Amino acid sequence: MELFQPVLAKLNFEDGTIDNCEPIIIRHLGDLQGYFQDEAAFQAMLIENPVLYRVYPMKASGEEAGLLVGTSVIEPGIVGKEYFMTKGHFHLLEKAPEVYFTLSGEGMILIETANGNAVAQKMKKGTIHYIPGKWAHRTINTGAVPLIFFAVWPANAGHNYGAIKDKGFATLVVKGKDGPELIKNPSYH
Ligand code: M6P
Ligand code: ZN
């Protein structure tokens, strides 16, 4: 069996980058067509088409049964009443879990199963979120500064976006009078 070498990397806590690497994913607003409730607000903002989030990878060891490691940086912002958020996904390998560790900023993570179990956890510096297999996950920046978190997941997990794109999550996180509020997603079926 091939022997892989240990890897050392350095995280920049200020901006979430790892070893000053370029992002592996940059998602603009236009990449989340159909994900937000307020289509008019979405279209109006599309003129600017801001970056919603970036994902920075740690150089992987390349092991077959290995782990992927990276950071996500979600910008602050609002589309209609909904905060900037990730697409959210299940894993193609359903049983694959994932761990998120919040480095800075404030947010929420929605964790849901296909058959209606729904958990929402607050994210703030130091919170650790263990997402078991079979639970979809989406992160949302509810604060005024970037939400930065560290993630580790099995290299063979893959991403399954289809179900979330079609159905959304059962819960929406919206800006209320006194801060973020959780409401039922009216489009969820
Ligand atoms: C985290 C991990 C990645 C994921 C990224 C962005 O860093 O869960 O696997 O790609 O967030 O989320 P999404 O893929 O849902 O857009
Ligand atoms: Zn995942």
mmCIF file of N, CA and C in Angstrom, residues 13-108:
data_model
loop_
_atom_site.group_PDB
_atom_site.id
_atom_site.type_symbol
_atom_site.label_atom_id
_atom_site.label_comp_id
_atom_site.label_asym_id
_atom_site.label_seq_id
_atom_site.Cartn_x
_atom_site.Cartn_y
_atom_site.Cartn_z
ATOM 1 N N PHE A 13 -6.571 33.018 10.208
ATOM 2 C CA PHE A 13 -7.837 33.241 10.916
ATOM 3 C C PHE A 13 -8.562 34.496 10.448
ATOM 4 N N GLU A 14 -7.802 35.439 9.889
ATOM 5 C CA GLU A 14 -8.412 36.712 9.490
ATOM 6 C C GLU A 14 -9.379 36.529 8.325
ATOM 7 N N ASP A 15 -8.921 35.774 7.306
ATOM 8 C CA ASP A 15 -9.744 35.680 6.091
ATOM 9 C C ASP A 15 -10.147 34.250 5.736
ATOM 10 N N GLY A 16 -9.730 33.278 6.547
ATOM 11 C CA GLY A 16 -10.150 31.897 6.326
ATOM 12 C C GLY A 16 -9.341 31.152 5.273
ATOM 13 N N THR A 17 -8.355 31.804 4.682
ATOM 14 C CA THR A 17 -7.566 31.118 3.654
ATOM 15 C C THR A 17 -6.604 30.114 4.295
ATOM 16 N N ILE A 18 -6.221 29.110 3.527
ATOM 17 C CA ILE A 18 -5.257 28.108 3.980
ATOM 18 C C ILE A 18 -4.049 28.187 3.051
ATOM 19 N N ASP A 19 -2.888 28.458 3.626
ATOM 20 C CA ASP A 19 -1.644 28.579 2.839
ATOM 21 C C ASP A 19 -1.786 29.588 1.688
ATOM 22 N N ASN A 20 -2.588 30.613 1.900
ATOM 23 C CA ASN A 20 -2.806 31.649 0.870
ATOM 24 C C ASN A 20 -3.306 31.082 -0.457
ATOM 25 N N CYS A 21 -3.910 29.903 -0.405
ATOM 26 C CA CYS A 21 -4.388 29.267 -1.649
ATOM 27 C C CYS A 21 -5.610 29.969 -2.209
ATOM 28 N N GLU A 22 -5.796 29.820 -3.502
ATOM 29 C CA GLU A 22 -7.003 30.315 -4.166
ATOM 30 C C GLU A 22 -8.180 29.419 -3.766
ATOM 31 N N PRO A 23 -9.395 29.965 -3.808
ATOM 32 C CA PRO A 23 -10.566 29.130 -3.493
ATOM 33 C C PRO A 23 -10.751 28.001 -4.502
ATOM 34 N N ILE A 24 -11.281 26.894 -4.031
ATOM 35 C CA ILE A 24 -11.616 25.783 -4.936
ATOM 36 C C ILE A 24 -13.042 25.963 -5.440
ATOM 37 N N ILE A 25 -13.853 26.676 -4.665
ATOM 38 C CA ILE A 25 -15.234 27.012 -5.072
ATOM 39 C C ILE A 25 -15.452 28.497 -4.809
ATOM 40 N N ILE A 26 -15.999 29.182 -5.797
ATOM 41 C CA ILE A 26 -16.505 30.552 -5.571
ATOM 42 C C ILE A 26 -17.939 30.549 -6.068
ATOM 43 N N ARG A 27 -18.881 30.774 -5.178
ATOM 44 C CA ARG A 27 -20.274 30.809 -5.624
ATOM 45 C C ARG A 27 -20.809 32.237 -5.552
ATOM 46 N N HIS A 28 -21.250 32.688 -6.729
ATOM 47 C CA HIS A 28 -21.893 33.991 -6.835
ATOM 48 C C HIS A 28 -23.402 33.812 -6.631
ATOM 49 N N LEU A 29 -24.073 34.935 -6.449
ATOM 50 C CA LEU A 29 -25.533 34.891 -6.302
ATOM 51 C C LEU A 29 -26.180 34.104 -7.439
ATOM 52 N N GLY A 30 -25.712 34.358 -8.666
ATOM 53 C CA GLY A 30 -26.308 33.719 -9.839
ATOM 54 C C GLY A 30 -26.221 32.196 -9.816
ATOM 55 N N ASP A 31 -25.294 31.658 -9.040
ATOM 56 C CA ASP A 31 -25.184 30.199 -8.918
ATOM 57 C C ASP A 31 -26.293 29.624 -8.033
ATOM 58 N N LEU A 32 -26.992 30.505 -7.312
ATOM 59 C CA LEU A 32 -28.054 30.032 -6.409
ATOM 60 C C LEU A 32 -29.439 30.423 -6.931
ATOM 61 N N GLN A 33 -29.565 30.429 -8.242
ATOM 62 C CA GLN A 33 -30.869 30.675 -8.884
ATOM 63 C C GLN A 33 -31.883 29.667 -8.349
ATOM 64 N N GLY A 34 -33.020 30.165 -7.859
ATOM 65 C CA GLY A 34 -34.068 29.267 -7.362
ATOM 66 C C GLY A 34 -33.921 28.883 -5.910
ATOM 67 N N TYR A 35 -32.863 29.339 -5.256
ATOM 68 C CA TYR A 35 -32.643 28.952 -3.859
ATOM 69 C C TYR A 35 -33.282 29.919 -2.861
ATOM 70 N N PHE A 36 -33.497 31.171 -3.286
ATOM 71 C CA PHE A 36 -34.066 32.164 -2.370
ATOM 72 C C PHE A 36 -35.552 32.356 -2.672
ATOM 73 N N GLN A 37 -36.313 32.712 -1.658
ATOM 74 C CA GLN A 37 -37.764 32.854 -1.797
ATOM 75 C C GLN A 37 -38.153 34.087 -2.607
ATOM 76 N N ASP A 38 -37.438 35.191 -2.374
ATOM 77 C CA ASP A 38 -37.836 36.473 -2.954
ATOM 78 C C ASP A 38 -37.174 36.643 -4.327
ATOM 79 N N GLU A 39 -37.891 36.203 -5.350
ATOM 80 C CA GLU A 39 -37.328 36.200 -6.710
ATOM 81 C C GLU A 39 -37.033 37.626 -7.206
ATOM 82 N N ALA A 40 -37.891 38.584 -6.833
ATOM 83 C CA ALA A 40 -37.674 39.975 -7.277
ATOM 84 C C ALA A 40 -36.395 40.534 -6.661
ATOM 85 N N ALA A 41 -36.200 40.283 -5.375
ATOM 86 C CA ALA A 41 -34.983 40.752 -4.699
ATOM 87 C C ALA A 41 -33.756 40.061 -5.305
ATOM 88 N N PHE A 42 -33.916 38.785 -5.622
ATOM 89 C CA PHE A 42 -32.821 38.025 -6.236
ATOM 90 C C PHE A 42 -32.441 38.650 -7.581
ATOM 91 N N GLN A 43 -33.436 38.915 -8.416
ATOM 92 C CA GLN A 43 -33.177 39.479 -9.749
ATOM 93 C C GLN A 43 -32.533 40.857 -9.650
ATOM 94 N N ALA A 44 -33.011 41.656 -8.702
ATOM 95 C CA ALA A 44 -32.458 43.007 -8.547
ATOM 96 C C ALA A 44 -30.985 42.945 -8.167
ATOM 97 N N MET A 45 -30.634 41.984 -7.335
ATOM 98 C CA MET A 45 -29.254 41.878 -6.871
ATOM 99 C C MET A 45 -28.340 41.229 -7.914
ATOM 100 N N LEU A 46 -28.964 40.532 -8.865
ATOM 101 C CA LEU A 46 -28.176 39.826 -9.897
ATOM 102 C C LEU A 46 -27.353 40.784 -10.758
ATOM 103 N N ILE A 47 -27.795 42.038 -10.828
ATOM 104 C CA ILE A 47 -27.050 43.034 -11.602
ATOM 105 C C ILE A 47 -25.626 43.132 -11.062
ATOM 106 N N GLU A 48 -25.518 43.102 -9.747
ATOM 107 C CA GLU A 48 -24.186 43.129 -9.109
ATOM 108 C C GLU A 48 -23.575 41.724 -9.051
ATOM 109 N N ASN A 49 -24.435 40.735 -8.942
ATOM 110 C CA ASN A 49 -24.017 39.333 -8.806
ATOM 111 C C ASN A 49 -22.856 39.137 -7.828
ATOM 112 N N PRO A 50 -23.074 39.480 -6.545
ATOM 113 C CA PRO A 50 -21.976 39.390 -5.575
ATOM 114 C C PRO A 50 -21.553 37.948 -5.293
ATOM 115 N N VAL A 51 -20.340 37.810 -4.806
ATOM 116 C CA VAL A 51 -19.890 36.510 -4.310
ATOM 117 C C VAL A 51 -20.598 36.247 -2.984
ATOM 118 N N LEU A 52 -21.221 35.082 -2.859
ATOM 119 C CA LEU A 52 -21.864 34.716 -1.593
ATOM 120 C C LEU A 52 -20.891 33.959 -0.687
ATOM 121 N N TYR A 53 -20.135 33.042 -1.279
ATOM 122 C CA TYR A 53 -19.168 32.315 -0.444
ATOM 123 C C TYR A 53 -18.049 31.699 -1.272
ATOM 124 N N ARG A 54 -16.983 31.407 -0.549
ATOM 125 C CA ARG A 54 -15.802 30.771 -1.134
ATOM 126 C C ARG A 54 -15.422 29.578 -0.260
ATOM 127 N N VAL A 55 -14.852 28.566 -0.885
ATOM 128 C CA VAL A 55 -14.342 27.399 -0.148
ATOM 129 C C VAL A 55 -12.855 27.264 -0.455
ATOM 130 N N TYR A 56 -12.050 27.173 0.596
ATOM 131 C CA TYR A 56 -10.598 27.040 0.452
ATOM 132 C C TYR A 56 -10.180 25.630 0.865
ATOM 133 N N PRO A 57 -9.436 24.952 0.023
ATOM 134 C CA PRO A 57 -9.042 23.577 0.350
ATOM 135 C C PRO A 57 -7.697 23.515 1.068
ATOM 136 N N MET A 58 -7.556 22.552 1.943
ATOM 137 C CA MET A 58 -6.220 22.184 2.398
ATOM 138 C C MET A 58 -5.690 21.181 1.384
ATOM 139 N N LYS A 59 -4.442 21.296 1.030
ATOM 140 C CA LYS A 59 -3.861 20.362 0.058
ATOM 141 C C LYS A 59 -4.061 18.947 0.586
ATOM 142 N N ALA A 60 -4.817 18.141 -0.165
ATOM 143 C CA ALA A 60 -5.188 16.822 0.336
ATOM 144 C C ALA A 60 -4.044 15.829 0.152
ATOM 145 N N SER A 61 -4.050 14.794 0.966
ATOM 146 C CA SER A 61 -3.011 13.772 0.857
ATOM 147 C C SER A 61 -3.271 12.869 -0.345
ATOM 148 N N GLY A 62 -4.523 12.804 -0.789
ATOM 149 C CA GLY A 62 -4.861 11.959 -1.934
ATOM 150 C C GLY A 62 -5.172 10.528 -1.581
ATOM 151 N N GLU A 63 -5.278 10.230 -0.295
ATOM 152 C CA GLU A 63 -5.595 8.859 0.106
ATOM 153 C C GLU A 63 -6.997 8.486 -0.354
ATOM 154 N N GLU A 64 -7.147 7.218 -0.734
ATOM 155 C CA GLU A 64 -8.438 6.751 -1.227
ATOM 156 C C GLU A 64 -9.506 6.835 -0.134
ATOM 157 N N ALA A 65 -9.191 6.365 1.046
ATOM 158 C CA ALA A 65 -10.145 6.443 2.165
ATOM 159 C C ALA A 65 -9.799 7.630 3.053
ATOM 160 N N GLY A 66 -9.453 8.727 2.417
ATOM 161 C CA GLY A 66 -8.947 9.872 3.167
ATOM 162 C C GLY A 66 -10.028 10.858 3.576
ATOM 163 N N LEU A 67 -9.554 11.987 4.042
ATOM 164 C CA LEU A 67 -10.444 13.068 4.462
ATOM 165 C C LEU A 67 -10.191 14.285 3.597
ATOM 166 N N LEU A 68 -11.234 15.060 3.356
ATOM 167 C CA LEU A 68 -11.066 16.366 2.745
ATOM 168 C C LEU A 68 -11.193 17.402 3.848
ATOM 169 N N VAL A 69 -10.405 18.442 3.722
ATOM 170 C CA VAL A 69 -10.335 19.467 4.751
ATOM 171 C C VAL A 69 -10.378 20.826 4.067
ATOM 172 N N GLY A 70 -11.179 21.728 4.603
ATOM 173 C CA GLY A 70 -11.226 23.048 3.994
ATOM 174 C C GLY A 70 -11.931 24.051 4.879
ATOM 175 N N THR A 71 -11.913 25.281 4.436
ATOM 176 C CA THR A 71 -12.670 26.324 5.118
ATOM 177 C C THR A 71 -13.703 26.897 4.164
ATOM 178 N N SER A 72 -14.783 27.413 4.724
ATOM 179 C CA SER A 72 -15.783 28.142 3.939
ATOM 180 C C SER A 72 -15.898 29.541 4.521
ATOM 181 N N VAL A 73 -16.005 30.509 3.635
ATOM 182 C CA VAL A 73 -16.158 31.898 4.056
ATOM 183 C C VAL A 73 -17.429 32.433 3.397
ATOM 184 N N ILE A 74 -18.453 32.670 4.200
ATOM 185 C CA ILE A 74 -19.729 33.180 3.671
ATOM 186 C C ILE A 74 -19.806 34.673 3.969
ATOM 187 N N GLU A 75 -20.033 35.448 2.930
ATOM 188 C CA GLU A 75 -20.114 36.899 3.092
ATOM 189 C C GLU A 75 -21.410 37.272 3.810
ATOM 190 N N PRO A 76 -21.411 38.434 4.486
ATOM 191 C CA PRO A 76 -22.664 38.919 5.074
ATOM 192 C C PRO A 76 -23.542 39.519 3.985
ATOM 193 N N GLY A 77 -24.846 39.375 4.128
ATOM 194 C CA GLY A 77 -25.751 39.967 3.141
ATOM 195 C C GLY A 77 -27.129 39.342 3.208
ATOM 196 N N ILE A 78 -28.046 39.952 2.469
ATOM 197 C CA ILE A 78 -29.457 39.566 2.528
ATOM 198 C C ILE A 78 -30.037 39.544 1.121
ATOM 199 N N VAL A 79 -30.857 38.552 0.826
ATOM 200 C CA VAL A 79 -31.650 38.541 -0.411
ATOM 201 C C VAL A 79 -33.112 38.531 0.028
ATOM 202 N N GLY A 80 -33.801 39.657 -0.149
ATOM 203 C CA GLY A 80 -35.144 39.777 0.427
ATOM 204 C C GLY A 80 -34.997 39.762 1.939
ATOM 205 N N LYS A 81 -35.550 38.724 2.590
ATOM 206 C CA LYS A 81 -35.396 38.603 4.051
ATOM 207 C C LYS A 81 -34.405 37.515 4.443
ATOM 208 N N GLU A 82 -33.913 36.795 3.431
ATOM 209 C CA GLU A 82 -33.030 35.662 3.734
ATOM 210 C C GLU A 82 -31.556 36.055 3.676
ATOM 211 N N TYR A 83 -30.833 35.556 4.623
ATOM 212 C CA TYR A 83 -29.394 35.827 4.674
ATOM 213 C C TYR A 83 -28.655 35.030 3.598
ATOM 214 N N PHE A 84 -27.478 35.521 3.234
ATOM 215 C CA PHE A 84 -26.604 34.760 2.332
ATOM 216 C C PHE A 84 -26.349 33.382 2.947
ATOM 217 N N MET A 85 -26.365 32.373 2.100
ATOM 218 C CA MET A 85 -26.273 30.987 2.599
ATOM 219 C C MET A 85 -25.627 30.099 1.543
ATOM 220 N N THR A 86 -25.242 28.912 1.960
ATOM 221 C CA THR A 86 -24.714 27.930 0.999
ATOM 222 C C THR A 86 -25.894 27.220 0.314
ATOM 223 N N LYS A 87 -25.590 26.550 -0.785
ATOM 224 C CA LYS A 87 -26.630 25.751 -1.447
ATOM 225 C C LYS A 87 -27.186 24.720 -0.480
ATOM 226 N N GLY A 88 -26.285 24.014 0.160
ATOM 227 C CA GLY A 88 -26.681 22.908 1.018
ATOM 228 C C GLY A 88 -26.766 21.628 0.202
ATOM 229 N N HIS A 89 -26.474 20.525 0.858
ATOM 230 C CA HIS A 89 -26.414 19.250 0.114
ATOM 231 C C HIS A 89 -26.516 18.052 1.055
ATOM 232 N N PHE A 90 -26.924 16.933 0.469
ATOM 233 C CA PHE A 90 -26.706 15.612 1.065
ATOM 234 C C PHE A 90 -25.385 15.105 0.513
ATOM 235 N N HIS A 91 -24.884 14.028 1.056
ATOM 236 C CA HIS A 91 -23.713 13.388 0.466
ATOM 237 C C HIS A 91 -24.167 12.265 -0.459
ATOM 238 N N LEU A 92 -23.449 12.118 -1.574
ATOM 239 C CA LEU A 92 -23.762 11.013 -2.495
ATOM 240 C C LEU A 92 -23.596 9.686 -1.762
ATOM 241 N N LEU A 93 -22.513 9.588 -1.017
ATOM 242 C CA LEU A 93 -22.337 8.435 -0.125
ATOM 243 C C LEU A 93 -23.116 8.781 1.140
ATOM 244 N N GLU A 94 -24.370 8.302 1.196
ATOM 245 C CA GLU A 94 -25.309 8.798 2.205
ATOM 246 C C GLU A 94 -24.797 8.712 3.635
ATOM 247 N N LYS A 95 -24.044 7.640 3.909
ATOM 248 C CA LYS A 95 -23.636 7.423 5.301
ATOM 249 C C LYS A 95 -22.454 8.301 5.720
ATOM 250 N N ALA A 96 -21.945 9.119 4.803
ATOM 251 C CA ALA A 96 -20.757 9.917 5.123
ATOM 252 C C ALA A 96 -21.116 11.120 6.011
ATOM 253 N N PRO A 97 -20.472 11.244 7.157
ATOM 254 C CA PRO A 97 -20.719 12.376 8.053
ATOM 255 C C PRO A 97 -19.793 13.558 7.727
ATOM 256 N N GLU A 98 -19.878 14.607 8.501
ATOM 257 C CA GLU A 98 -19.032 15.785 8.287
ATOM 258 C C GLU A 98 -18.951 16.549 9.603
ATOM 259 N N VAL A 99 -17.845 17.249 9.814
ATOM 260 C CA VAL A 99 -17.702 18.085 11.014
ATOM 261 C C VAL A 99 -17.410 19.517 10.593
ATOM 262 N N TYR A 100 -18.123 20.463 11.181
ATOM 263 C CA TYR A 100 -17.857 21.889 10.978
ATOM 264 C C TYR A 100 -17.376 22.479 12.305
ATOM 265 N N PHE A 101 -16.443 23.369 12.210
ATOM 266 C CA PHE A 101 -15.901 24.055 13.386
ATOM 267 C C PHE A 101 -15.877 25.546 13.068
ATOM 268 N N THR A 102 -16.621 26.335 13.825
ATOM 269 C CA THR A 102 -16.741 27.764 13.505
ATOM 270 C C THR A 102 -15.525 28.530 14.018
ATOM 271 N N LEU A 103 -14.932 29.280 13.106
ATOM 272 C CA LEU A 103 -13.726 30.056 13.448
ATOM 273 C C LEU A 103 -14.071 31.497 13.791
ATOM 274 N N SER A 104 -14.997 32.098 13.047
ATOM 275 C CA SER A 104 -15.390 33.478 13.348
ATOM 276 C C SER A 104 -16.698 33.823 12.655
ATOM 277 N N GLY A 105 -17.311 34.895 13.137
ATOM 278 C CA GLY A 105 -18.596 35.320 12.606
ATOM 279 C C GLY A 105 -19.740 34.642 13.336
ATOM 280 N N GLU A 106 -20.938 34.857 12.817
ATOM 281 C CA GLU A 106 -22.139 34.303 13.444
ATOM 282 C C GLU A 106 -23.060 33.743 12.384
ATOM 283 N N GLY A 107 -23.645 32.606 12.672
ATOM 284 C CA GLY A 107 -24.545 32.027 11.677
ATOM 285 C C GLY A 107 -25.413 30.950 12.244
ATOM 286 N N MET A 108 -26.014 30.222 11.323
ATOM 287 C CA MET A 108 -26.847 29.069 11.678
ATOM 288 C C MET A 108 -26.467 27.941 10.735
#
